[in-house]
PDB file of C-alpha atoms and ligand atoms in Angstrom:
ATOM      1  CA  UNK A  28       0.000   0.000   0.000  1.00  0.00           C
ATOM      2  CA  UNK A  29       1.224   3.173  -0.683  1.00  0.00           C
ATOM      3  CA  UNK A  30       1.155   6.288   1.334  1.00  0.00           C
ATOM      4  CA  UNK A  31      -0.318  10.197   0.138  1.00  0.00           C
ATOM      5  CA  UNK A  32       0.257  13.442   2.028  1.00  0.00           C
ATOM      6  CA  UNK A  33      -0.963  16.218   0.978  1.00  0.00           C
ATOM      7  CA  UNK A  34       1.155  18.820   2.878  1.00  0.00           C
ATOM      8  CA  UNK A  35       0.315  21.929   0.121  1.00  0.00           C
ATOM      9  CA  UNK A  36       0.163  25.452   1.767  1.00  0.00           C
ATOM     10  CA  UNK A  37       2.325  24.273   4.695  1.00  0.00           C
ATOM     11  CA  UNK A  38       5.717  25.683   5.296  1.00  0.00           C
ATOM     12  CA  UNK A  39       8.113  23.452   6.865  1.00  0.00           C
ATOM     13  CA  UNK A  40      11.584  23.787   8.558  1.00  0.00           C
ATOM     14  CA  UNK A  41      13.750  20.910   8.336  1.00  0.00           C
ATOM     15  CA  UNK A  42      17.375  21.637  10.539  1.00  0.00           C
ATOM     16  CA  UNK A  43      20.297  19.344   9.257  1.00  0.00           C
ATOM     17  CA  UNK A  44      18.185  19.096   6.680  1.00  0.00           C
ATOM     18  CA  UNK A  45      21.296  18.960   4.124  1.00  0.00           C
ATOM     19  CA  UNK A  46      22.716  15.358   4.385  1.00  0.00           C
ATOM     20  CA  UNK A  47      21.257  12.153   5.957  1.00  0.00           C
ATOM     21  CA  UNK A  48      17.624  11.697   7.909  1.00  0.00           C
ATOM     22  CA  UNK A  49      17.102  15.651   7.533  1.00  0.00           C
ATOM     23  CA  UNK A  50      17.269  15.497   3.592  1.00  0.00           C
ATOM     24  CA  UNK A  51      15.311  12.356   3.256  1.00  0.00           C
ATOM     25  CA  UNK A  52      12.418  14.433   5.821  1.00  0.00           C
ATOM     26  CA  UNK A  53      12.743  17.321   3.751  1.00  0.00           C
ATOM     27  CA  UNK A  54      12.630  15.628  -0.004  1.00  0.00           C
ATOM     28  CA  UNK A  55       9.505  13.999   1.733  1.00  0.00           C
ATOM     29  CA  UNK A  56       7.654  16.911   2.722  1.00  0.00           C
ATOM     30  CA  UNK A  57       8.280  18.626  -0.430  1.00  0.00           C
ATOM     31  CA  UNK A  58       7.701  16.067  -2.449  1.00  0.00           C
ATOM     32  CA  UNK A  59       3.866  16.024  -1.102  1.00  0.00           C
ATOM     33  CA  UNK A  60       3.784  19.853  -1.604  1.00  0.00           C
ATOM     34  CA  UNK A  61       4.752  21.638   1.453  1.00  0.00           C
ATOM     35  CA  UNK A  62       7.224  24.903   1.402  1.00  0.00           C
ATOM     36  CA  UNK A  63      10.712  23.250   2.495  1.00  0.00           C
ATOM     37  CA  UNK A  64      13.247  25.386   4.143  1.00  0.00           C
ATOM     38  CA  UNK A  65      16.465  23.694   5.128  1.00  0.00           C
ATOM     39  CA  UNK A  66      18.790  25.433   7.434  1.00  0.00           C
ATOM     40  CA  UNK A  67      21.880  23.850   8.080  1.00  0.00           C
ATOM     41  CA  UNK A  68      25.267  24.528   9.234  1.00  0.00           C
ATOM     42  CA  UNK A  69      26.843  23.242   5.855  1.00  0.00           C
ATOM     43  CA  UNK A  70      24.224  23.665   3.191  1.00  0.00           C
ATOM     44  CA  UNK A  71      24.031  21.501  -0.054  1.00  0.00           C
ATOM     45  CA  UNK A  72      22.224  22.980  -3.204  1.00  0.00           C
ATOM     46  CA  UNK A  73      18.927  21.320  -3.742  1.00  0.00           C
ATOM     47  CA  UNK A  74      16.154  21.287  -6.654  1.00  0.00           C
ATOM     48  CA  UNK A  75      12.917  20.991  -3.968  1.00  0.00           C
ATOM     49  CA  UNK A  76      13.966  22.696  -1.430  1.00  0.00           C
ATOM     50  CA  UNK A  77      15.460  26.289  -0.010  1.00  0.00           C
ATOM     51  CA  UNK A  78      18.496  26.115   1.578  1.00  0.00           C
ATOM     52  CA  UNK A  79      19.833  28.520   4.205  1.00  0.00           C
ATOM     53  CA  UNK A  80      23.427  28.544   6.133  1.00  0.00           C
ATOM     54  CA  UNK A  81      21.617  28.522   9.621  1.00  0.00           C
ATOM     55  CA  UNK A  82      24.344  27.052  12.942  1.00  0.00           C
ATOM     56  CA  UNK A  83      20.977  26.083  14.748  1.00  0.00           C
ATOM     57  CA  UNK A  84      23.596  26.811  18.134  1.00  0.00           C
ATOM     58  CA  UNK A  85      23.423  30.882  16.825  1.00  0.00           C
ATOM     59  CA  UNK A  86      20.586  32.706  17.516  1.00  0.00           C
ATOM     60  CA  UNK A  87      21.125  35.744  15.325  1.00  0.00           C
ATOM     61  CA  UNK A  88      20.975  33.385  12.223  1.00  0.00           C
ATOM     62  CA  UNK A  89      17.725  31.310  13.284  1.00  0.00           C
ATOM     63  CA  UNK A  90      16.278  34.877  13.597  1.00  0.00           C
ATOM     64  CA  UNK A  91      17.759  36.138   9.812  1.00  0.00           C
ATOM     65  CA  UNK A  92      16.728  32.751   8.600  1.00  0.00           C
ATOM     66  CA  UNK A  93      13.026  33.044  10.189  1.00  0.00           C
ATOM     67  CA  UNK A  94      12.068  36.882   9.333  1.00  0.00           C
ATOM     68  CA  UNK A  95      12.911  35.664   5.543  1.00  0.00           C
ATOM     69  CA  UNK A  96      10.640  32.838   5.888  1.00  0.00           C
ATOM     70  CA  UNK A  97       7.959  35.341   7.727  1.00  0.00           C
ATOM     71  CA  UNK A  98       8.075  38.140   5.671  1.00  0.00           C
ATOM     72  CA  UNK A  99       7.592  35.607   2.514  1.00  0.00           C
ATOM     73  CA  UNK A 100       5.137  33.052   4.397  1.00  0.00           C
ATOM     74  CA  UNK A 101       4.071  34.322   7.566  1.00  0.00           C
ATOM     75  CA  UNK A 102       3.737  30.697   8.592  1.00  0.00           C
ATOM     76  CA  UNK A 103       5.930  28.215  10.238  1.00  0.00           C
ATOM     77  CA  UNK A 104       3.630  24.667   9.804  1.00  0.00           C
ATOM     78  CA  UNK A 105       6.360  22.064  10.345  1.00  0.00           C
ATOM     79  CA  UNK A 106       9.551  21.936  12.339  1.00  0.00           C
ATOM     80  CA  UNK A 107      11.664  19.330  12.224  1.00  0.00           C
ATOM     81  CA  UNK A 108      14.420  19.904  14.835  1.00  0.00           C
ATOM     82  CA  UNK A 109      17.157  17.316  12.973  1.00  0.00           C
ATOM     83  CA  UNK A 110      20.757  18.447  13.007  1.00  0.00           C
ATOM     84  CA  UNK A 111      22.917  16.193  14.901  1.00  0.00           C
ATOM     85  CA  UNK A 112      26.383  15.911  15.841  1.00  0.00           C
ATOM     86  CA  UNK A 113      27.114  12.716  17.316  1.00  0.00           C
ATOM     87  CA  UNK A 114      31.325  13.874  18.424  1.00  0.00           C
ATOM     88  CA  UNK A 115      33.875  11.524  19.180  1.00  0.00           C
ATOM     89  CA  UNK A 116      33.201   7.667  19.645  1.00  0.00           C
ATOM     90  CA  UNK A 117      35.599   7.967  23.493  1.00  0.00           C
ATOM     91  CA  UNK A 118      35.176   6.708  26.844  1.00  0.00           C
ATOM     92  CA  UNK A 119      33.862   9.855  29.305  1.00  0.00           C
ATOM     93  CA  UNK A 120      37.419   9.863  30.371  1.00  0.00           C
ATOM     94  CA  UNK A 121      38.864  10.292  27.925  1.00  0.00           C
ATOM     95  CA  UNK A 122      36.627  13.676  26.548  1.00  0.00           C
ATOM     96  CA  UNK A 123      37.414  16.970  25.457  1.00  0.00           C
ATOM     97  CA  UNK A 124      35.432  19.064  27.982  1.00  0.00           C
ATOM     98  CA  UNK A 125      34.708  21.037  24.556  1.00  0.00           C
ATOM     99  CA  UNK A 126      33.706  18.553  22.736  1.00  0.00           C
ATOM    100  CA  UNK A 127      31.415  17.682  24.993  1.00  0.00           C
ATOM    101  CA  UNK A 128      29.843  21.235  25.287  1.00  0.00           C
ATOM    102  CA  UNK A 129      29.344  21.355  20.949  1.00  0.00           C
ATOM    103  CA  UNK A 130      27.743  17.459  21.730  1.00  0.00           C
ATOM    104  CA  UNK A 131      25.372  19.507  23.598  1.00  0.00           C
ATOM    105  CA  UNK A 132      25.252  22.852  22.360  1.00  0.00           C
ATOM    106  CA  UNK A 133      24.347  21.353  18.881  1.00  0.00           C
ATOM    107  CA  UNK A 134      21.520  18.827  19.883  1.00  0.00           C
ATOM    108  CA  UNK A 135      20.259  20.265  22.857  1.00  0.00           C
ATOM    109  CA  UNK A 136      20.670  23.766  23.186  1.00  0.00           C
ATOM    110  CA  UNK A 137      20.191  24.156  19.360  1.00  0.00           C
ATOM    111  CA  UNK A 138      16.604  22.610  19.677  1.00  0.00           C
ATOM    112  CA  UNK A 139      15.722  24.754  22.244  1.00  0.00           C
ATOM    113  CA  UNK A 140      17.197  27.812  20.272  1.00  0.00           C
ATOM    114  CA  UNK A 141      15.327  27.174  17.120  1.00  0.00           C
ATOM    115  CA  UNK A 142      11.875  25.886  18.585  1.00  0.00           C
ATOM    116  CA  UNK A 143      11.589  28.943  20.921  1.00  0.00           C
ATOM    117  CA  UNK A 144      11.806  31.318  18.485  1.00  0.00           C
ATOM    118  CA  UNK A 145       9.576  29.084  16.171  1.00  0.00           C
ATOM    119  CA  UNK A 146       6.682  28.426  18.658  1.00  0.00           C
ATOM    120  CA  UNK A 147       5.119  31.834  19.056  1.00  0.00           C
ATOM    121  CA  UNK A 148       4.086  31.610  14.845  1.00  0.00           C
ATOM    122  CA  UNK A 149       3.007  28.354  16.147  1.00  0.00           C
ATOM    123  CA  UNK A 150       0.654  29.527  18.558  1.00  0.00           C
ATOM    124  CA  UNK A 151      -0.557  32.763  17.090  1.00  0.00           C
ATOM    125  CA  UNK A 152      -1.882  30.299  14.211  1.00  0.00           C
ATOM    126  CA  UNK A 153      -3.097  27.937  17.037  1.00  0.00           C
ATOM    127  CA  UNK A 154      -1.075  24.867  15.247  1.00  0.00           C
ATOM    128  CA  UNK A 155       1.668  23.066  14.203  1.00  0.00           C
ATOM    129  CA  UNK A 156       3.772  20.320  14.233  1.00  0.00           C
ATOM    130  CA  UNK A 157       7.220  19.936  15.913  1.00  0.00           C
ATOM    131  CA  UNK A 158       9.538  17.045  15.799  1.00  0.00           C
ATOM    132  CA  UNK A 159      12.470  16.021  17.640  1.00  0.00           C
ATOM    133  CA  UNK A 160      15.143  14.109  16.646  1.00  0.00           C
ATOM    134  CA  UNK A 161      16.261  12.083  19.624  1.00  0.00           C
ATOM    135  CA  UNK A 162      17.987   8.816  19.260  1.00  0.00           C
ATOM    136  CA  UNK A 163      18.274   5.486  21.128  1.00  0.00           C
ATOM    137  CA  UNK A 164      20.802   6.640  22.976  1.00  0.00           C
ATOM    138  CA  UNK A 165      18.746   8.915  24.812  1.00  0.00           C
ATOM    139  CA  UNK A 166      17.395   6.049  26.250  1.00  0.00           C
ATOM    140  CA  UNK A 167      19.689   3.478  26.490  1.00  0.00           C
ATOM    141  CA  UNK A 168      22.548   5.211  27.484  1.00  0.00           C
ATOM    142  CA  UNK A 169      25.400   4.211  25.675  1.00  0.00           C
ATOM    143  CA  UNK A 170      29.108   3.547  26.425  1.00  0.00           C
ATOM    144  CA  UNK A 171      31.288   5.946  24.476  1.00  0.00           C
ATOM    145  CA  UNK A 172      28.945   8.061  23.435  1.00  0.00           C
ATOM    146  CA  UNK A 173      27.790   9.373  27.214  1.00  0.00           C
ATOM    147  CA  UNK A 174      27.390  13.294  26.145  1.00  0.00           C
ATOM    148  CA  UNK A 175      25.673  12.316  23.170  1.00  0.00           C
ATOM    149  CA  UNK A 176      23.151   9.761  25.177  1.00  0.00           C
ATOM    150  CA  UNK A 177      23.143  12.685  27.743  1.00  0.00           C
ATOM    151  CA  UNK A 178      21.768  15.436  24.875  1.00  0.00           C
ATOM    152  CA  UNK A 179      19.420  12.556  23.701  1.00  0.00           C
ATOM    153  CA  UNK A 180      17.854  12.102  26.608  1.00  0.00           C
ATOM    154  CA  UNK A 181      17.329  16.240  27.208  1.00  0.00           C
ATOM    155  CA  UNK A 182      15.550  15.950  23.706  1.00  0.00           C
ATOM    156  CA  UNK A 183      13.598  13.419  24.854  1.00  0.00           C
ATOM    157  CA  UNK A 184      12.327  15.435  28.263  1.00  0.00           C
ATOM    158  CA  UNK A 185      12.359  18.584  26.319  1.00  0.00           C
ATOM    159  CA  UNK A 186       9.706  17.215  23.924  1.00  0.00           C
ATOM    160  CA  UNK A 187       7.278  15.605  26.823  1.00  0.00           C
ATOM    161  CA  UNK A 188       7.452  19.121  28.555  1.00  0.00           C
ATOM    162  CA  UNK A 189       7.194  21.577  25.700  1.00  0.00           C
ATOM    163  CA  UNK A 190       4.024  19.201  24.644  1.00  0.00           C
ATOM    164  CA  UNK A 191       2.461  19.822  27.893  1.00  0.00           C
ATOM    165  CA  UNK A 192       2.866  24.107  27.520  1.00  0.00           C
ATOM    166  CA  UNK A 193       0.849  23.621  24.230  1.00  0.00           C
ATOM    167  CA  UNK A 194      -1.767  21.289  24.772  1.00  0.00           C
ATOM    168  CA  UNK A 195      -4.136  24.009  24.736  1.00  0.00           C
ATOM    169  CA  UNK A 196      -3.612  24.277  20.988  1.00  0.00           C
ATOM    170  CA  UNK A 197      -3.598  22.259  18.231  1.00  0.00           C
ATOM    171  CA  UNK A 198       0.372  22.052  17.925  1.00  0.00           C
ATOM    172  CA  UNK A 199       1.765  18.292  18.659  1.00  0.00           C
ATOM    173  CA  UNK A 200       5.549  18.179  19.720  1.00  0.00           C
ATOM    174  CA  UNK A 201       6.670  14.350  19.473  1.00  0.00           C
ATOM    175  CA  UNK A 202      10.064  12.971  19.200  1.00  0.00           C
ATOM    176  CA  UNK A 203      11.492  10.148  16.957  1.00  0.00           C
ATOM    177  CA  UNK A 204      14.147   8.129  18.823  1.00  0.00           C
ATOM    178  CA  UNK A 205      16.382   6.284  15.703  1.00  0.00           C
ATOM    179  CA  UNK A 206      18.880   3.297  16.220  1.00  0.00           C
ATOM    180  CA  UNK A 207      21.883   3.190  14.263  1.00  0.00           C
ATOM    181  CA  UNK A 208      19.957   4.513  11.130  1.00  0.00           C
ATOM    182  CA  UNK A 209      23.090   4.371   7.718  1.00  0.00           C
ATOM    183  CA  UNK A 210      24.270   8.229   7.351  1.00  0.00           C
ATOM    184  CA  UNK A 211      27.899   9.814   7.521  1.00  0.00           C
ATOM    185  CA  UNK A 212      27.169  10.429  11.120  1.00  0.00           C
ATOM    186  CA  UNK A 213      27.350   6.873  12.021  1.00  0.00           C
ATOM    187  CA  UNK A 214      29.946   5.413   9.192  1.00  0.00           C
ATOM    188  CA  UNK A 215      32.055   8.137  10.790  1.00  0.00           C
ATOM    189  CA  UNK A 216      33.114   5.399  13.615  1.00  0.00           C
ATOM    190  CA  UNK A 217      34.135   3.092  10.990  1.00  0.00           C
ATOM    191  CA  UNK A 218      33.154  -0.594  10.278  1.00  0.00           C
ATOM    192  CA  UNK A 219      34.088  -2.281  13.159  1.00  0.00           C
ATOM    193  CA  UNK A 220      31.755  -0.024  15.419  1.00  0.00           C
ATOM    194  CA  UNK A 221      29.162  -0.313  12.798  1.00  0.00           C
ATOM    195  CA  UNK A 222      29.337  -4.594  12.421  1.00  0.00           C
ATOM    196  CA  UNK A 223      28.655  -4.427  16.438  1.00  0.00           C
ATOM    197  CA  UNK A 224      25.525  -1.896  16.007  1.00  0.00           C
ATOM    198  CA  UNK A 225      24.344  -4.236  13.017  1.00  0.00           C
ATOM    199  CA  UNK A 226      25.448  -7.796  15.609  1.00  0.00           C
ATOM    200  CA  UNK A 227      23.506  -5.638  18.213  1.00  0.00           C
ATOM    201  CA  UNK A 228      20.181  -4.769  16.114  1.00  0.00           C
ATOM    202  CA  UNK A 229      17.029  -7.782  16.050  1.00  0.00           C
ATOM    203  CA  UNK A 230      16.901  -7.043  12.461  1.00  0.00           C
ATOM    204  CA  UNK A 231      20.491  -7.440  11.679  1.00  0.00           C
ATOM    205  CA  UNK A 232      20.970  -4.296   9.294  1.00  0.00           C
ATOM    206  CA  UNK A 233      21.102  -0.323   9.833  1.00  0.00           C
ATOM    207  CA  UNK A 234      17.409   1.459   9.010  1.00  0.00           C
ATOM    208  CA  UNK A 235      17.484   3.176   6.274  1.00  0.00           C
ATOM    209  CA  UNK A 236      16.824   7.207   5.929  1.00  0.00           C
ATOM    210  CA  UNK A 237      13.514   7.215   4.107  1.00  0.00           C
ATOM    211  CA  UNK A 238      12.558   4.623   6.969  1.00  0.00           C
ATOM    212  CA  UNK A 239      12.630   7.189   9.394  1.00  0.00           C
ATOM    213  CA  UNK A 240      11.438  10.105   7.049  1.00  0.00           C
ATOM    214  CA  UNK A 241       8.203   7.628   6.551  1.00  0.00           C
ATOM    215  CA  UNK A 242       7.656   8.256  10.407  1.00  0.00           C
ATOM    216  CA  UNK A 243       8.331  11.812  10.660  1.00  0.00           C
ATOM    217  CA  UNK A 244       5.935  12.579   7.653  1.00  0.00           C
ATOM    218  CA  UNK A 245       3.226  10.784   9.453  1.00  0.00           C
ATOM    219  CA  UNK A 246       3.938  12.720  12.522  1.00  0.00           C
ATOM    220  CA  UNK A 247       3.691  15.785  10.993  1.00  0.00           C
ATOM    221  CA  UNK A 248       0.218  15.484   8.506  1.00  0.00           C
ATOM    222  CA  UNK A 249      -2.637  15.354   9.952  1.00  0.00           C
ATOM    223  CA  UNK A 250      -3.689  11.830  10.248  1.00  0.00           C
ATOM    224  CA  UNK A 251      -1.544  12.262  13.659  1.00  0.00           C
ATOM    225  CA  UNK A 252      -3.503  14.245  15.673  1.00  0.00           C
ATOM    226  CA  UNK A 253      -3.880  12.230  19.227  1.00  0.00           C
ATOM    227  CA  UNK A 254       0.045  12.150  19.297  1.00  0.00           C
ATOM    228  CA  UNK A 255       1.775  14.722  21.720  1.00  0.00           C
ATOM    229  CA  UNK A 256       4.656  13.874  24.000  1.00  0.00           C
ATOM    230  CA  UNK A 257       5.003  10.870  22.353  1.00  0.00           C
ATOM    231  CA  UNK A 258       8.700   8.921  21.729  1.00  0.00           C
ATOM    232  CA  UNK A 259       8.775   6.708  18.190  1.00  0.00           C
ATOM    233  CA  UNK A 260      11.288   4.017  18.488  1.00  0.00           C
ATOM    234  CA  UNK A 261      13.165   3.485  15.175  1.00  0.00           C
ATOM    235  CA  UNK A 262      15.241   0.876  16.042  1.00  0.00           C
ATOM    236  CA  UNK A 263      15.195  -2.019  14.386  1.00  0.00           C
ATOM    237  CA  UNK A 264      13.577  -3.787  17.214  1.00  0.00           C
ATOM    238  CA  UNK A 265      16.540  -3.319  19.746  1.00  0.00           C
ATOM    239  CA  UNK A 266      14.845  -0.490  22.187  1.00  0.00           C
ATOM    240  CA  UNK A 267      13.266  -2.606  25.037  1.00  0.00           C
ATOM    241  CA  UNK A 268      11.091   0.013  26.268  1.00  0.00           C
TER     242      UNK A 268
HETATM  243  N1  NAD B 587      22.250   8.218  11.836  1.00  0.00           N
HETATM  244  C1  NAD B 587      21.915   7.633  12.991  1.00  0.00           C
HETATM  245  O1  NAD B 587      22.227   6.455  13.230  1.00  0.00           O
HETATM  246  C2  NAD B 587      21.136   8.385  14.024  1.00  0.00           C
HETATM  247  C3  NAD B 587      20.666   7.652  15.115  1.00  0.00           C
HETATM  248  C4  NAD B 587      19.947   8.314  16.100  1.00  0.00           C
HETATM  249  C5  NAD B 587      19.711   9.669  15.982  1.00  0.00           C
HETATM  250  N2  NAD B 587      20.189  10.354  14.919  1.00  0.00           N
HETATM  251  C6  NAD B 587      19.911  11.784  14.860  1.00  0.00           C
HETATM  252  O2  NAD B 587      19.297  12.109  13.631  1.00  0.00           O
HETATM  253  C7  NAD B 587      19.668  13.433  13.235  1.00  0.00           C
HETATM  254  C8  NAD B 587      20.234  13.410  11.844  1.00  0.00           C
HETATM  255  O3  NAD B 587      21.365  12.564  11.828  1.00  0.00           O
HETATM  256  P1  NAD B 587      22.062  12.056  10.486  1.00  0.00           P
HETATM  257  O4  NAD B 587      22.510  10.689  10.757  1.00  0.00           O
HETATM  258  O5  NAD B 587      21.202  12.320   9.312  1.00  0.00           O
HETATM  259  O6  NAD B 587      23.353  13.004  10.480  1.00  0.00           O
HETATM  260  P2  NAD B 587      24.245  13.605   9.296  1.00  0.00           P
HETATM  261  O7  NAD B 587      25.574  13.850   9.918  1.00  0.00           O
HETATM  262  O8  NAD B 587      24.139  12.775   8.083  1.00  0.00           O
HETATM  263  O9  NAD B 587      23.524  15.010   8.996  1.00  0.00           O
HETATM  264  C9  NAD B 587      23.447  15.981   9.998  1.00  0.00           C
HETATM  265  C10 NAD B 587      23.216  17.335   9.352  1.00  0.00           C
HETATM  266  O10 NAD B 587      23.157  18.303  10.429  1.00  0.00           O
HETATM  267  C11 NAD B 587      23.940  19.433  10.045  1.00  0.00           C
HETATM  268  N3  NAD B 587      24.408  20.137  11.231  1.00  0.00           N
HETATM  269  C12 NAD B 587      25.362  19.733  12.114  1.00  0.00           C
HETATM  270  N4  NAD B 587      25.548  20.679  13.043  1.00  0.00           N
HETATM  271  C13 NAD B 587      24.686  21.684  12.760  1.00  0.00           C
HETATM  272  C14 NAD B 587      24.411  22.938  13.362  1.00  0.00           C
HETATM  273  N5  NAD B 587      25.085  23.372  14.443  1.00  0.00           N
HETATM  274  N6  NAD B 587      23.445  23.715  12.815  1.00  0.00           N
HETATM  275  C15 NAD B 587      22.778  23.308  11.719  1.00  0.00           C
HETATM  276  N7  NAD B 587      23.015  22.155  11.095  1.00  0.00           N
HETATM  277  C16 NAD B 587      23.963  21.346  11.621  1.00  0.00           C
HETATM  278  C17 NAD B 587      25.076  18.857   9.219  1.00  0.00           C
HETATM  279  O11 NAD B 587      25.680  19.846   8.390  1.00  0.00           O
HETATM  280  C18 NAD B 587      24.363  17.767   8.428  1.00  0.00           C
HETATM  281  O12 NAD B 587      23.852  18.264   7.201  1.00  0.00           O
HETATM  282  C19 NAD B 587      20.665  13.916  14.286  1.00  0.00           C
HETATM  283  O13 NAD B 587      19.981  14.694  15.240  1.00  0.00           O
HETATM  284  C20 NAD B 587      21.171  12.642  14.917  1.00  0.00           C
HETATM  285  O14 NAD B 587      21.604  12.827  16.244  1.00  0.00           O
HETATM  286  C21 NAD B 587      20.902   9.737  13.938  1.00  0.00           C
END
C-alpha cells in the first residue's frame, strides 16, 4: 500500500536538513507539496527545497533565517528539529570538555534555540507540528557516546514538557528516537563499530533514511492528531522500552 500526504500550503523547517535523515524528511515533505526550508550549518544545493546557512547553536541566524521565511510566508507549519552531531566515539574519560559542550550545544541547546523562536508563529496560528530528533541513545545510554546519550535524553524530556505548555492548541511536539539509522554520522566510527551496532540490532541491518522520514511525515500530517509527548522508536527492534 502506498502512502499520500498532501502537505500543500504548509511551510516546513527541516534543521540538518542537508545530508542524511534531515534530507530524506525534507525531499519527503516537499515532495507532497509543502514549502521546504532547510537550514543547516553546511548547506548543499537542492532542486525541492530552499536552503539557508543557519548554525541552529546561533541565535542571530535562526532569527535572519526566520524573518525571511515570515516576511515571505508568515507561517511556520512544520519543524523538524534534525541536526545532529554525534562527536567523538571515546570513553567519558577520555573527553574533550569542549567537545562535549558542541555534543550539547548542537543537539540540545540548538533545539531549544530554534523551537523557541519558532513556537510563538506556532501559537498565534493555534497549530503546528514539531519534531524532535532524539535517538536510542537517549534512552539506552550508551558507552562511548555518554554526552551524546546525555543530549538525547534532554531531547527526549524537552519534547514531553514543551508538549504539555501547548496542549491548549492544536500544535503536537513528538520525538522520533532512531537506532543506528546508515548516514555519515554513524559510518564516521568506521566498520568495526558499525558490524557491532548491526550484531547488536534484532533485524540485523542499519534502518534506512527514508525509513525514518516515513515516520516523521506521518507525525507531521494530519492523520496524527492524538500524538503529543510521544517517543517513536526506530530501532530495528533493539529499544526494550
Ligand atoms: N544516523 C543515525 O544512526 C542516528 C541515530 C539516532 C539519531 N540520529 C539523529 O538524527 C539526526 C540526523 O542525523 P544524520 O545521521 O542524518 O546526520 P548527518 O551527519 O548525516 O547530517 C546531519 C546534518 O546536520 C547538520 N548540522 C550539524 N551541526 C549543525 C548545526 N550546528 N546547525 C545546523 N546544522 C547542523 C550537518 O551539516 C548535516 O547536514 C541527528 O539529530 C542525529 O543525532 C541519527
Amino acid at each position: 500500500m502506498s502512502v499520500t500526504y498532501d502537505f500543500a500550503g504548509k511551510t516546513a523547517i527541516v534543521t540538518g536538513g542537508s545530508r542524511g535523515i534531515g534530507r530524506a524528511v525534507a525531499n519527503g515533505l516537499a515532495q507532497w507539496g509543502a514549502d521546504v526550508w532547510i537550514w543547516d550549518a553546511d548547506p548543499l544545493p537542492t532542486d525541492e527545497t530552499r536552503s539557508r546557512t543557519v548554525d541552529v547553536t546561533r541565535a542571530a541566524d535562526i532569527r535572519a533565517a526566520l524573518s525571511e521565511i515570515v516576511a515571505e510566508a508568515g507561517r511556520v507549519d512544520i519543524l523538524v528539529n534534525n541536526a545532529g552531531y554525534l562527536g567523538s566515539y571515546l570513553s567519558f574519560e577520555a573527553f574533550d570538555p569542549a567537545e562535549w559542550q558542541r555534543i550539547i550545544g548542537v543537539n540540545l541547546i540548538g533545539t531549544f534555540e530554534v523551537t523557541q523562536q519558532i513556537l510563538p508563529i506556532m501559537r498565534k496560528a493555534g497549530s503546528g507540528r514539531i519534531v524532535n530528533m532524539g535517538s536510542l541513545a537517549g534512552k539506552e545510554g550508551l558507552p562511548n557516546l555518554a554526552a551524546y546519550s546525555a543530549a538525547s535524553a534532554g531531547v527526549i524530556a524537552f519534547t514531553k514538557a514543551l508538549s504539555r505548555e501547548v496542549c491548549d492548541t492544536e500544535i503536537r511536539v513528538n520525538c522520533v528516537a532512531p537506532g543506528p539509522i546508515d548516514t555519515d554520522l554513524i559510518r564516521r566510527l568506521g566498520n568495526e563499530v558499525v558490524s557491532d551496532m548491526i550484531g547488536a540490532s534484532p533485524l540485523k541491518r542499519l534502518g534506512a533514511v527514508e525509513e525514518v522520514a516515513a515516520l516523521v511525515l506521518w507525525l507531521c500530517s494530519d492523520a496524527s492528531s492524538f500524538n503529543t509527548g510521544a517517543v517513536f522508536d526506530m530501532s530495528g527492534g533493539r529499544a526494550r522500552y
